[in-house]
Coordinates of C-alpha atoms in Angstrom, one line a residue:
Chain A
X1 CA -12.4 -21.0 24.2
X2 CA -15.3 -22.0 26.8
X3 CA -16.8 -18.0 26.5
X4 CA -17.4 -19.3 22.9
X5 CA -19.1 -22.3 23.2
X6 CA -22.3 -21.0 22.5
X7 CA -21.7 -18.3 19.8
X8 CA -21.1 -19.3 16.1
X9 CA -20.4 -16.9 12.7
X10 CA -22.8 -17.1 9.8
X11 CA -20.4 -17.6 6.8
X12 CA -22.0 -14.7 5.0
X13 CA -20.3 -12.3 7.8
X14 CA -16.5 -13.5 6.4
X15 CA -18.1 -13.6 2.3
X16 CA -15.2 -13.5 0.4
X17 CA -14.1 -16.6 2.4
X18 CA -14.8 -20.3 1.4
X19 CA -16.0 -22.8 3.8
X20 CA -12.7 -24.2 4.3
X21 CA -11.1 -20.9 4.9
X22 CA -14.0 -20.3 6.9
X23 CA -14.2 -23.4 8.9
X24 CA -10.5 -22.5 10.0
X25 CA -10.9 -19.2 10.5
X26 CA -13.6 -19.5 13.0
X27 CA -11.8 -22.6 14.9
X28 CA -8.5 -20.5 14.8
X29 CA -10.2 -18.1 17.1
X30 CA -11.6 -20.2 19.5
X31 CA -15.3 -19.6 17.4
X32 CA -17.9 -22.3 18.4
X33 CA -20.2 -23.1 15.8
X34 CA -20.4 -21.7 12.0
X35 CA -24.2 -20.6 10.6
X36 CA -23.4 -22.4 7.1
X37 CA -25.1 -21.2 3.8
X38 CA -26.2 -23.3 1.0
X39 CA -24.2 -22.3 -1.9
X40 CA -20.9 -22.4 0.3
X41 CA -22.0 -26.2 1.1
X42 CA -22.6 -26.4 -2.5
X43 CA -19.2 -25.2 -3.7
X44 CA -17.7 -28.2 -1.8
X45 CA -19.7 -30.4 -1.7
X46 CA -22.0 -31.4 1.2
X47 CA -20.1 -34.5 2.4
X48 CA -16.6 -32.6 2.1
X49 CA -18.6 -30.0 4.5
X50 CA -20.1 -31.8 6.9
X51 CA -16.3 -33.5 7.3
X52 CA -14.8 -30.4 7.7
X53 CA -17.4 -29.0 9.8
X54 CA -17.0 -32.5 12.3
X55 CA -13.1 -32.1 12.0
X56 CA -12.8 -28.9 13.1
X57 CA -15.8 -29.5 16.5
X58 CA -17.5 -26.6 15.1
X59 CA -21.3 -26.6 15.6
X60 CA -24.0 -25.7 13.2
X61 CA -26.6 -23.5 14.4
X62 CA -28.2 -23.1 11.2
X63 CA -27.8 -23.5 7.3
X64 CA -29.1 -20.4 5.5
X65 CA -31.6 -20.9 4.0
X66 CA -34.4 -22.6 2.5
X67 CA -35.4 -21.3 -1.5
X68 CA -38.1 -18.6 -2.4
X69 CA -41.4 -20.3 -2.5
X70 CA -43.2 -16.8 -4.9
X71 CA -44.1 -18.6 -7.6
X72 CA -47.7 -19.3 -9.0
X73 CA -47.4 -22.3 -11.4
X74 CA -47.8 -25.8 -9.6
X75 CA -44.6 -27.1 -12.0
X76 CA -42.7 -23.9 -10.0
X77 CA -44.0 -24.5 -6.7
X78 CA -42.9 -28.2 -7.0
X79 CA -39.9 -27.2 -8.0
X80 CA -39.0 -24.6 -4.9
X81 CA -40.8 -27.9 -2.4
X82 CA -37.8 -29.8 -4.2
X83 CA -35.4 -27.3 -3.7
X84 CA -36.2 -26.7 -0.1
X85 CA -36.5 -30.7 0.6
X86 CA -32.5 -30.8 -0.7
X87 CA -31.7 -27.9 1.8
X88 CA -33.4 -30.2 4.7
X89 CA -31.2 -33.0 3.7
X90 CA -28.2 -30.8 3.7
X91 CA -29.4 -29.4 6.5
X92 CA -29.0 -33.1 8.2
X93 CA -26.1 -33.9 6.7
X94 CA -24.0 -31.0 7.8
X95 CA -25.5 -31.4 11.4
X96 CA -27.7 -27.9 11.4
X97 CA -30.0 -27.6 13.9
X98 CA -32.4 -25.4 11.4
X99 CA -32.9 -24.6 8.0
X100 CA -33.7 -20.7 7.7
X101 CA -37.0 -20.7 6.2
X102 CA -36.9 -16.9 4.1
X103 CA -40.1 -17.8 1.4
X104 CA -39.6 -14.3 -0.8
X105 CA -43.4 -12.6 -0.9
X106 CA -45.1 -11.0 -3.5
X107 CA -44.3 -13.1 -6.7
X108 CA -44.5 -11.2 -10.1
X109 CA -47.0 -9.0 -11.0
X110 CA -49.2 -9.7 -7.3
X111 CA -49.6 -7.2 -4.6
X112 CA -51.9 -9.1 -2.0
X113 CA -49.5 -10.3 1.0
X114 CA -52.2 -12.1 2.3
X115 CA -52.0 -14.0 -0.8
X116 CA -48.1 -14.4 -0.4
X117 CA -48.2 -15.4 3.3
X118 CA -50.9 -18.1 2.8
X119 CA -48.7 -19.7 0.0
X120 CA -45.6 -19.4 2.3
X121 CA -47.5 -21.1 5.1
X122 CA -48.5 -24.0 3.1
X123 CA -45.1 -24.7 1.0
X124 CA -43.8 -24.6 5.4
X125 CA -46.8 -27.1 6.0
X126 CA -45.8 -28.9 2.8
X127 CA -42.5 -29.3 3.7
X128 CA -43.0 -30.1 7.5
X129 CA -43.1 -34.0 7.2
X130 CA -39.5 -34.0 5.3
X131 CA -38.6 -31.6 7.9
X132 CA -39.4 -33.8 10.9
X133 CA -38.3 -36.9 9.2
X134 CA -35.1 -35.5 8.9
X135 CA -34.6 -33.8 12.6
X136 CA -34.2 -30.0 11.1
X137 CA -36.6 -28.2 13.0
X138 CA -38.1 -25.3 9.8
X139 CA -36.8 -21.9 11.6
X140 CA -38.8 -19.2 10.9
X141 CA -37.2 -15.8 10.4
X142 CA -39.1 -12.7 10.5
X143 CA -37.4 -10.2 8.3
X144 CA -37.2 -7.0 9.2
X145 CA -39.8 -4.8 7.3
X146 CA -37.8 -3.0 5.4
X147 CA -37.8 -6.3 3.2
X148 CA -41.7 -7.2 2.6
X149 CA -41.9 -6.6 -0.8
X150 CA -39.7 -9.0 -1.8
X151 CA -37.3 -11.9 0.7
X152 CA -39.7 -12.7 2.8
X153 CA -43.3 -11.8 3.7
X154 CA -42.3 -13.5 7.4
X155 CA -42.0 -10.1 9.2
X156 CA -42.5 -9.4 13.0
X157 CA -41.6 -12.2 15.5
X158 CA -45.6 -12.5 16.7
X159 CA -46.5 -13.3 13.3
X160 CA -43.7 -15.9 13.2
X161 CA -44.6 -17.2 16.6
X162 CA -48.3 -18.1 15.5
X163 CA -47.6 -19.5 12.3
X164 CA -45.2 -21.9 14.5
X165 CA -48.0 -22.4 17.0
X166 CA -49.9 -23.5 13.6
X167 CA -47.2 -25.6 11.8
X168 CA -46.2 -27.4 15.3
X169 CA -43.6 -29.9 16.0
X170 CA -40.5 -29.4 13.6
X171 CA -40.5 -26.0 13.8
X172 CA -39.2 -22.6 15.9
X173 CA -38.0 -19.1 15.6
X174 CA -34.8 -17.7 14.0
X175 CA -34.7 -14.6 16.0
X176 CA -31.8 -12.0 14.9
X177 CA -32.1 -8.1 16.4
X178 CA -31.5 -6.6 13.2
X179 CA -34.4 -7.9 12.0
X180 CA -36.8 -7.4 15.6
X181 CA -34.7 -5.1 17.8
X182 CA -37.5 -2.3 16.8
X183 CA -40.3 -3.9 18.0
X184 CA -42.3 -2.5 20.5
X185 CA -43.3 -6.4 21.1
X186 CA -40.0 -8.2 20.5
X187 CA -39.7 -8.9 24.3
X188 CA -42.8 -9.9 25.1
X189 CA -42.5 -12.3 22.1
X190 CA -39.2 -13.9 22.9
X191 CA -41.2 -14.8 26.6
X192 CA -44.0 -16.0 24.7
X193 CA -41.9 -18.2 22.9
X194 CA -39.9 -19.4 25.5
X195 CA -36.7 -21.1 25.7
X196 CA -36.9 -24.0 23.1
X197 CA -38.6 -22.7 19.8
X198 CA -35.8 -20.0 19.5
X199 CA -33.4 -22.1 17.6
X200 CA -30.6 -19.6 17.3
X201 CA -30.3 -16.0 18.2
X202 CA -28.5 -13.6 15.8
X203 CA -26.5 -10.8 16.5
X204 CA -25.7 -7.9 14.8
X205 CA -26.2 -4.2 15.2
X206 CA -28.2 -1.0 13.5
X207 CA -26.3 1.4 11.8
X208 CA -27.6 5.5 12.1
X209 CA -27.5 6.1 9.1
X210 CA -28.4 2.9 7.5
X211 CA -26.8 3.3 3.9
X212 CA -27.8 0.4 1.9
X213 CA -31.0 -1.3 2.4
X214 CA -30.1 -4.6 1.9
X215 CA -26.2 -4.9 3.2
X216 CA -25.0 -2.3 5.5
X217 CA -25.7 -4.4 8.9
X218 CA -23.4 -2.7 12.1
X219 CA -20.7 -4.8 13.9
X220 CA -22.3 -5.2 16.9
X221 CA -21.0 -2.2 19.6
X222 CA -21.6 -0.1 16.0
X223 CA -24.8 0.7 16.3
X224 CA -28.3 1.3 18.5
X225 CA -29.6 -2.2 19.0
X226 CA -29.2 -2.3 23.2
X227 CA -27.9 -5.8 22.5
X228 CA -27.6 -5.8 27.0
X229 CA -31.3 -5.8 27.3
X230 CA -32.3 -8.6 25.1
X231 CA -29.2 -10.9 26.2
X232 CA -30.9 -10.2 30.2
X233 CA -34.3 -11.3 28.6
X234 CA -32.9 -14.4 26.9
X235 CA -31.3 -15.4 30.5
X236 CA -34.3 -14.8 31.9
X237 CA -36.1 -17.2 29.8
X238 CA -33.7 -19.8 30.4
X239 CA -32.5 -19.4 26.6
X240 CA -29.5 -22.1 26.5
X241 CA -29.1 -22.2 22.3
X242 CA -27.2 -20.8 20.2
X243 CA -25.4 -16.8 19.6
X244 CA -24.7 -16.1 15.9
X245 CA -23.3 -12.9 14.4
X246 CA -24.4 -12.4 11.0
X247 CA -23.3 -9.5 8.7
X248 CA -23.9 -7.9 5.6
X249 CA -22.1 -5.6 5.3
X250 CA -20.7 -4.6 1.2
X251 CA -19.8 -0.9 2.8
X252 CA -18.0 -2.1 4.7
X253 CA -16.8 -5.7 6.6
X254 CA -17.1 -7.8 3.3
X255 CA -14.1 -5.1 2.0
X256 CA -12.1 -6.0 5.0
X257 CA -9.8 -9.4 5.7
X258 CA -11.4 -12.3 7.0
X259 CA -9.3 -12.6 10.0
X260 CA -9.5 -8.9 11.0
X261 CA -13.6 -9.5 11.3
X262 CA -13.4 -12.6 13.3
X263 CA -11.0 -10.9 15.8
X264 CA -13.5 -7.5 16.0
X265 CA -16.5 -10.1 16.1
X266 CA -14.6 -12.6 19.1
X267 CA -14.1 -9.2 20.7
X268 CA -17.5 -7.4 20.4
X269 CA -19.4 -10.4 20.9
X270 CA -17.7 -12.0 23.9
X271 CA -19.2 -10.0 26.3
X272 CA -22.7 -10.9 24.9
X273 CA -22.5 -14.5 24.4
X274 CA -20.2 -16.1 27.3
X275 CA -22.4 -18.8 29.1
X276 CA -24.1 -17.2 32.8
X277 CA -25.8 -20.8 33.8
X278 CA -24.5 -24.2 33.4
X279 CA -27.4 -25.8 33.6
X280 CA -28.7 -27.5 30.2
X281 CA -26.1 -25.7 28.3
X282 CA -24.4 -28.2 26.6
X283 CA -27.1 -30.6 26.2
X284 CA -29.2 -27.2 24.4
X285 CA -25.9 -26.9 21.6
X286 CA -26.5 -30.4 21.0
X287 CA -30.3 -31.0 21.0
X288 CA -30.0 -28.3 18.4
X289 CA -26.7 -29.0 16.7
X290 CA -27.4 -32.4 15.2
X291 CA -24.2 -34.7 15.2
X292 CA -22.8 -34.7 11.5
X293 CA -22.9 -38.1 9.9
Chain B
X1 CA -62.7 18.6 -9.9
X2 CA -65.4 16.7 -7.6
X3 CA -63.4 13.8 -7.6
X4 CA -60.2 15.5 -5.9
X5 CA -62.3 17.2 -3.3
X6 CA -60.6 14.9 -0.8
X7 CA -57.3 14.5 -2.4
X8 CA -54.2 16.7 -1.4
X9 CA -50.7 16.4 -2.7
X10 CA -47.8 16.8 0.2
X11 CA -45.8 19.8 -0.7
X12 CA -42.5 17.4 -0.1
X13 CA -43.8 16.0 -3.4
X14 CA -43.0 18.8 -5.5
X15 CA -39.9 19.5 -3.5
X16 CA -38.0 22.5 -5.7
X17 CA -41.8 24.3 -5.4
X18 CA -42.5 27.1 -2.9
X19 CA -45.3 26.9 -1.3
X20 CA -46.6 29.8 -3.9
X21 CA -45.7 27.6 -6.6
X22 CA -47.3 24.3 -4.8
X23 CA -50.4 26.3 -4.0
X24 CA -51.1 27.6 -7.6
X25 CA -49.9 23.9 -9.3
X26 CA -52.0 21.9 -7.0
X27 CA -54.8 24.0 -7.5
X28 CA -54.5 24.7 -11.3
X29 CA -54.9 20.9 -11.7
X30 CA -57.7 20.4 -9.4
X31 CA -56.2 19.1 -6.0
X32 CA -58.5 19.7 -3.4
X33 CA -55.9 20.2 -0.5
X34 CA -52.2 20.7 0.1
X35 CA -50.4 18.9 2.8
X36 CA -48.1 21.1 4.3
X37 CA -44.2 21.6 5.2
X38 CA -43.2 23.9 8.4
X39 CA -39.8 24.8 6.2
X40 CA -42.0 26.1 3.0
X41 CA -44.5 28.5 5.4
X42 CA -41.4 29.7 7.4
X43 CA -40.1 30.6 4.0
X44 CA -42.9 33.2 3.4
X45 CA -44.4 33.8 6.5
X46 CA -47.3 32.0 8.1
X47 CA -50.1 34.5 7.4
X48 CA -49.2 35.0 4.1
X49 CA -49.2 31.4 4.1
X50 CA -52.7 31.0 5.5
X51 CA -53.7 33.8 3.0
X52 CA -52.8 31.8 -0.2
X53 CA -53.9 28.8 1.0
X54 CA -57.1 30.1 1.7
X55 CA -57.8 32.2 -1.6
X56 CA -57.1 29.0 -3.4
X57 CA -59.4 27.1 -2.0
X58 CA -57.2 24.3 -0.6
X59 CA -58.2 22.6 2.8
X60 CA -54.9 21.3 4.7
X61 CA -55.0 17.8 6.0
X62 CA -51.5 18.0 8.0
X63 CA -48.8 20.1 8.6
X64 CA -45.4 18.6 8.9
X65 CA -43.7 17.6 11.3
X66 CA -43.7 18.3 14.9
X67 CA -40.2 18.8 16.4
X68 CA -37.9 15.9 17.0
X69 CA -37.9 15.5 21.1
X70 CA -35.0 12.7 21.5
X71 CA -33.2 15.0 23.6
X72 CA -32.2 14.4 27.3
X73 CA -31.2 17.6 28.8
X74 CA -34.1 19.8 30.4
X75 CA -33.3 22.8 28.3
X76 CA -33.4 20.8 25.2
X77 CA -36.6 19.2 25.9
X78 CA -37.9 22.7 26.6
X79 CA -36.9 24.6 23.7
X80 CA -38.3 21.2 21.4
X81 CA -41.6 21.3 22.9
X82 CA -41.5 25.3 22.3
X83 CA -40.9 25.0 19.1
X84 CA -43.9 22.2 19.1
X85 CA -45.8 25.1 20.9
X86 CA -45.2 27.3 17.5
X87 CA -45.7 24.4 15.3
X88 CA -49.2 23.9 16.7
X89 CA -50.1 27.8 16.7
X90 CA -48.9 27.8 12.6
X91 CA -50.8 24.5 12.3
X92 CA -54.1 26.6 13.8
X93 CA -53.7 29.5 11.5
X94 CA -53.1 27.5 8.1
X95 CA -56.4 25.8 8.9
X96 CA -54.4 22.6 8.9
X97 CA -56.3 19.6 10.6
X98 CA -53.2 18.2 12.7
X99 CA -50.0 18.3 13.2
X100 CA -47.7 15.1 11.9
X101 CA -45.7 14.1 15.3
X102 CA -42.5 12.6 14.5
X103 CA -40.8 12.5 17.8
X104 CA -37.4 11.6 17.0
X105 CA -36.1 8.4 18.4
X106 CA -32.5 7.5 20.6
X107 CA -31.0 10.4 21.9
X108 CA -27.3 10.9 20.8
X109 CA -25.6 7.6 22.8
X110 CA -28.8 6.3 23.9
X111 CA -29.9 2.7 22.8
X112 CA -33.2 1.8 24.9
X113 CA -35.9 2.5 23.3
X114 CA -38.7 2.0 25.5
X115 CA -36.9 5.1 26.8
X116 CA -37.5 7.2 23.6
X117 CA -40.6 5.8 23.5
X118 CA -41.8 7.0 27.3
X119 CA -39.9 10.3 26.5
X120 CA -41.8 10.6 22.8
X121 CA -45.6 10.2 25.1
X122 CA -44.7 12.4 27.8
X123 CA -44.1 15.3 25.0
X124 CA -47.0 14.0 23.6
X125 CA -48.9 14.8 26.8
X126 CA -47.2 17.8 28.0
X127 CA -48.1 19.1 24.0
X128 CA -51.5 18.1 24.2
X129 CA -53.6 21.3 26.2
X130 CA -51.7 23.9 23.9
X131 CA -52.7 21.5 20.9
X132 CA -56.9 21.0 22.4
X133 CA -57.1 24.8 22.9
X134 CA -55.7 25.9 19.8
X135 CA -58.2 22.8 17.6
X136 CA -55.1 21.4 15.9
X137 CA -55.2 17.9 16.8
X138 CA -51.7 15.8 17.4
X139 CA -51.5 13.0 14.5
X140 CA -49.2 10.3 15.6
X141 CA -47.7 8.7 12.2
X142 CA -46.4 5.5 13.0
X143 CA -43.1 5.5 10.8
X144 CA -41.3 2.5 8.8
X145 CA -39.4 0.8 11.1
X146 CA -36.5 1.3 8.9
X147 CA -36.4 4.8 10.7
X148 CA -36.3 3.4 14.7
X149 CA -33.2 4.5 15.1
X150 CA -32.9 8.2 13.8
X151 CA -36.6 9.7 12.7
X152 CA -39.2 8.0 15.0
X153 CA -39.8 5.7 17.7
X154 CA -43.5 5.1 17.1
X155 CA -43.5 2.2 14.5
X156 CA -46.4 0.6 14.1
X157 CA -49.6 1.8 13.9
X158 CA -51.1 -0.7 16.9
X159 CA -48.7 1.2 18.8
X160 CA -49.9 4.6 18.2
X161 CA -53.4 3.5 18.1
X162 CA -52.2 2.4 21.9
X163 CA -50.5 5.6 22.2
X164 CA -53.4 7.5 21.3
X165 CA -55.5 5.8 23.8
X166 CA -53.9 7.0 26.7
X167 CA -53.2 10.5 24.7
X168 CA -57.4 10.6 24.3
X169 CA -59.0 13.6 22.8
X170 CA -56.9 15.9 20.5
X171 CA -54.7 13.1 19.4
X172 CA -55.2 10.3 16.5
X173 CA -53.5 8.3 13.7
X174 CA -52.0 9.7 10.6
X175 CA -51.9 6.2 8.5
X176 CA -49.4 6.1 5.3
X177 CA -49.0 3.2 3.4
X178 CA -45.5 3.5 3.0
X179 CA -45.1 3.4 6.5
X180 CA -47.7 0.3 7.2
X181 CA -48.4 -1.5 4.6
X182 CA -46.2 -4.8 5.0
X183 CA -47.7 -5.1 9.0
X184 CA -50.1 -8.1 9.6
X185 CA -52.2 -6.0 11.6
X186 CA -52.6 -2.9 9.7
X187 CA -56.2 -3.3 8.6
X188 CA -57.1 -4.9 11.7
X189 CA -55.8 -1.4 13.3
X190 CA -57.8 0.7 10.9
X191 CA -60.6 -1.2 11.4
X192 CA -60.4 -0.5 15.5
X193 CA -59.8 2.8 15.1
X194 CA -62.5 3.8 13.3
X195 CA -63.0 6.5 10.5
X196 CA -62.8 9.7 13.6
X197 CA -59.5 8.4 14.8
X198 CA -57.9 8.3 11.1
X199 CA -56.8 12.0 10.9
X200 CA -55.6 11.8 7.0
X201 CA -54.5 8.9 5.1
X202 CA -51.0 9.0 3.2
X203 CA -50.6 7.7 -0.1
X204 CA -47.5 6.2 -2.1
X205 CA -45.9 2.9 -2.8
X206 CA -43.0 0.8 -2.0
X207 CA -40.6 0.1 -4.7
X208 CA -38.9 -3.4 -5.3
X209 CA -35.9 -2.9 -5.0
X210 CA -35.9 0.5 -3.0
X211 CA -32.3 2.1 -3.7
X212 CA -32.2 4.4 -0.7
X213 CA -33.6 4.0 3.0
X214 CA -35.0 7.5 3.2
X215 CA -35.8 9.2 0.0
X216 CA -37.0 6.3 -2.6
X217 CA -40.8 6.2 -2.3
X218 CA -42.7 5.6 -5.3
X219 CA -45.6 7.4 -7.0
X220 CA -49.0 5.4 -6.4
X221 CA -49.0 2.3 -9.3
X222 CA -45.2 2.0 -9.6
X223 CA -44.8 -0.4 -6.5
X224 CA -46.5 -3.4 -4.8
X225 CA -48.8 -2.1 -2.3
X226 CA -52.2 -3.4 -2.4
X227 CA -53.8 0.0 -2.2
X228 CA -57.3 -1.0 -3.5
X229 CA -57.5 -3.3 -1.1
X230 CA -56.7 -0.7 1.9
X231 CA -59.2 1.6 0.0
X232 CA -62.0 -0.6 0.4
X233 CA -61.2 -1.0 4.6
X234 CA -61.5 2.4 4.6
X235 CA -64.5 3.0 2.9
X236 CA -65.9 -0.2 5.0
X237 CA -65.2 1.6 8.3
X238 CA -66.8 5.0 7.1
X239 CA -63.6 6.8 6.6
X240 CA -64.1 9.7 5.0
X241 CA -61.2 12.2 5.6
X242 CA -58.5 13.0 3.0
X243 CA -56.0 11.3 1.1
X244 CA -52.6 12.9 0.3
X245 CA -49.7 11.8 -1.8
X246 CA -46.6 11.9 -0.2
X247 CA -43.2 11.0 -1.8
X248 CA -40.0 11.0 -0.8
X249 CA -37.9 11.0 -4.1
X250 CA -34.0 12.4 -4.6
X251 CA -33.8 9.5 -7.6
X252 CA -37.2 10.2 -9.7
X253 CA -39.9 12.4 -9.3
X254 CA -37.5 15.5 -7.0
X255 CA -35.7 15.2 -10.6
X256 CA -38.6 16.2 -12.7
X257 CA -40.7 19.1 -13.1
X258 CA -43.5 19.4 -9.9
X259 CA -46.2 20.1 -13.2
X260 CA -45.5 16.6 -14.4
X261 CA -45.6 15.5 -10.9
X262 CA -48.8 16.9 -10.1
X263 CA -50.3 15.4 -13.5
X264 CA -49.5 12.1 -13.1
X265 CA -50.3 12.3 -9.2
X266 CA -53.4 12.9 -10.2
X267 CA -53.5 10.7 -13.1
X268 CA -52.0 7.8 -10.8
X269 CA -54.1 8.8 -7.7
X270 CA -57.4 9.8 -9.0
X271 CA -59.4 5.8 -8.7
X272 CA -57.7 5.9 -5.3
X273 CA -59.4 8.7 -3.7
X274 CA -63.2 9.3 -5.6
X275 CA -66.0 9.8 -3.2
X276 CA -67.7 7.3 -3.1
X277 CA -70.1 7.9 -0.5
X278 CA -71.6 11.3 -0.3
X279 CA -72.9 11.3 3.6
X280 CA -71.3 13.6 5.8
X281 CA -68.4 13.7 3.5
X282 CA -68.0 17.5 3.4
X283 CA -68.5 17.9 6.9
X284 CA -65.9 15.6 7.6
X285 CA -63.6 17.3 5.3
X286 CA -64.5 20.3 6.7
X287 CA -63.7 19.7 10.8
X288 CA -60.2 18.4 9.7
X289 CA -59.5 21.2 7.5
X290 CA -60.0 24.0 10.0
X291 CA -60.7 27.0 8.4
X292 CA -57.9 29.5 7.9
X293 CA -57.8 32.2 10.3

């Protein structure tokens, strides 16, 4: 369907689903790409993925996402840079265009985030050459607030953006609106950034009431996020990547069928994600979308 | 006790207490101030209120909240800022130093918020000659942005620092760690607004995990915030206003008796909020606190 080239699913939105089952699901319904998750590559196998990935002409915007780096001990931390470095490959191998970078924060027993985002900016630097050598740009997601104390001390788009502008070549920003949408500086970060360091763009809406912390993310068209607004300034930019809806949702979608939430998700999110310029376009999905092997 | 002079407790602490039984509790245990709740002085009447207060000894750092104004029709927007009008007079006649604004956010249907946001700051302004002439100043509480959607549009404190700006005199910052604490720039925005700007300074902690999005704050030593380490910006800038505990609890400390509350408040809070420096310190307790009528 060519008013879903650009827009992908991350597999956590369909959980109860495999990556087969997901893989079909998606392609079924005329779905582009598919935001692929670690443990779901795992299951399979990451060769077995990356086939079924190539097979079915989805893309990969992103793989979700690199492991926690909130650990003290060097024997740890070398463990989460190893960790992370199998991601990357898998990352490559599946064709992703990013790995999600979310570091954790405070480890046990600290309360200093300074402390906590220094670390997670040198396990990013540390990881950088593997990164680059590889061709998966590190995408750096601020998390939404709400989350500091514990996935990620990565939190407001600026901060993101800078720490990019430090790390340099190999890496860009994960934007999603459930994470930025209340920012009074969201906009004028996404022109900051410009087009190419926002690898992928997810989608999703703010629920009033929000009933769970952690996993009660809105359909988008359920919730506040003026979802309009921030498409116009993407377009404006000259943003060509990636559209990705990405769910939690245990209140709710993860109780429903698979198939129901892709056909709700084609249908809210068409109107958000169909392609306005030709220019570039295809060339961005692919620049960003490595080819599988 | 000397070294409560500048501590108060917020009466939504002890939530099942009246403000009788807040007044004598606080003050039995040494709590130099009582943060105050427009629901518990309606309950008795505000000169009672003011009375009480007054022949304990408390000062009041804040009265909560201002009036939500996320409303589009004219009538609505006039009855709100009425009922800010009354808000203002009670906060004058309790002696309190400001009123807490929380504006509200997206009108019912709404989803721009730069238009909450421009409504939120023209209330601001049309509120601010009632608040000059009555000496009640107009603290603008930048809330979590976990609450963009429903409570409060103003978010960060940079942004009400802005806000305040173009506000000028009779406004300033109510800064509450809950609400701040996980924002990069938060003590590089205490530090630019000085100690005058700084109007009272909320105390409480973040919980890892927090269960519920609205009502799961935790008593100061329980979470992760650093709040030493904002203690000592303070004192560096000079602050020397109060600090107030404020929780939000339906799953602890609503569920317990407000006398064990207030003893471990002040157990917990205690190294937090000791004078440390004694110039001008009364005084500055003093013009916040205005004296009750």
């Amino acid at each position: 369907m060519p008013g879903l080239s650009r827009f992908a699913i991350n597999q956590i939105t369909t959980r109860s689903w495999t990556l087969p089952e997901a893989v079909d699901g998606y392609a079924r319904r005329g779905v582009g790409g598919i935001g692929a998750w670690v443990d779901y590559v795992d299951a399979i196998g990451v060769r077995e993925a990356a086939r079924l990935i190539r097979d079915a002409g989805l893309f990969v915007p992103c793989l979700c996402t690199g492991a926690w780096v909130n650990v003290t001990d060097d024997a740890g931390l070398k463990a989460a840079l190893d960790e992370n470095r199998r991601r990357i490959d898998m990352a490559a191998e599946i064709g992703a265009g990013c790995l999600v970078m979310v570091p954790g924060s405070l480890a046990p027993g600290e309360k200093d985030l300074r402390v906590a985002r220094a670390r997670a900016e040198d396990a990013l630097a540390a990881l950088l050459p593997h990164a680059r050598a590889s061709g998966v740009a590190l995408g750096l997601e601020p998390l939404h607030p709400m989350y500091a104390g514990d996935r990620s001390c990565l939190n407001t788009f600026a901060q993101c953006l800078s720490l990019s502008d430090r790390l340099g070549e190999g890496s860009g920003i994960v934007a999603d609106l459930y994470h930025c949408w209340w920012d009074p500086d969201f906009a004028a970060g996404l022109r900051k950034a410009g087009p190419e360091r926002i690898l992928t763009f997810h989608l999703c809406d703010w629920l009033v009431p929000t009933r769970d912390v952690y996993q009660d993310r809105g359909m988008v068209g359920d919730g506040v996020i003026d979802i309009a607004y921030y498409r116009g300034i993407l377009d404006e930019i000259g943003y060509e990547g990636p559209f990705e809806l990405e769910l939690f949702s245990r209140l709710d979608w993860w109780l429903r069928d698979g198939d129901e939430t892709v056909q709700v998700a084609v249908d809210r999110c068409a109107p958000f994600v169909a392609r306005r310029s030709r220019a570039g376009a295809t060339e961005a999905n692919r620049s960003r979308s490595r080819r599988a092997r």
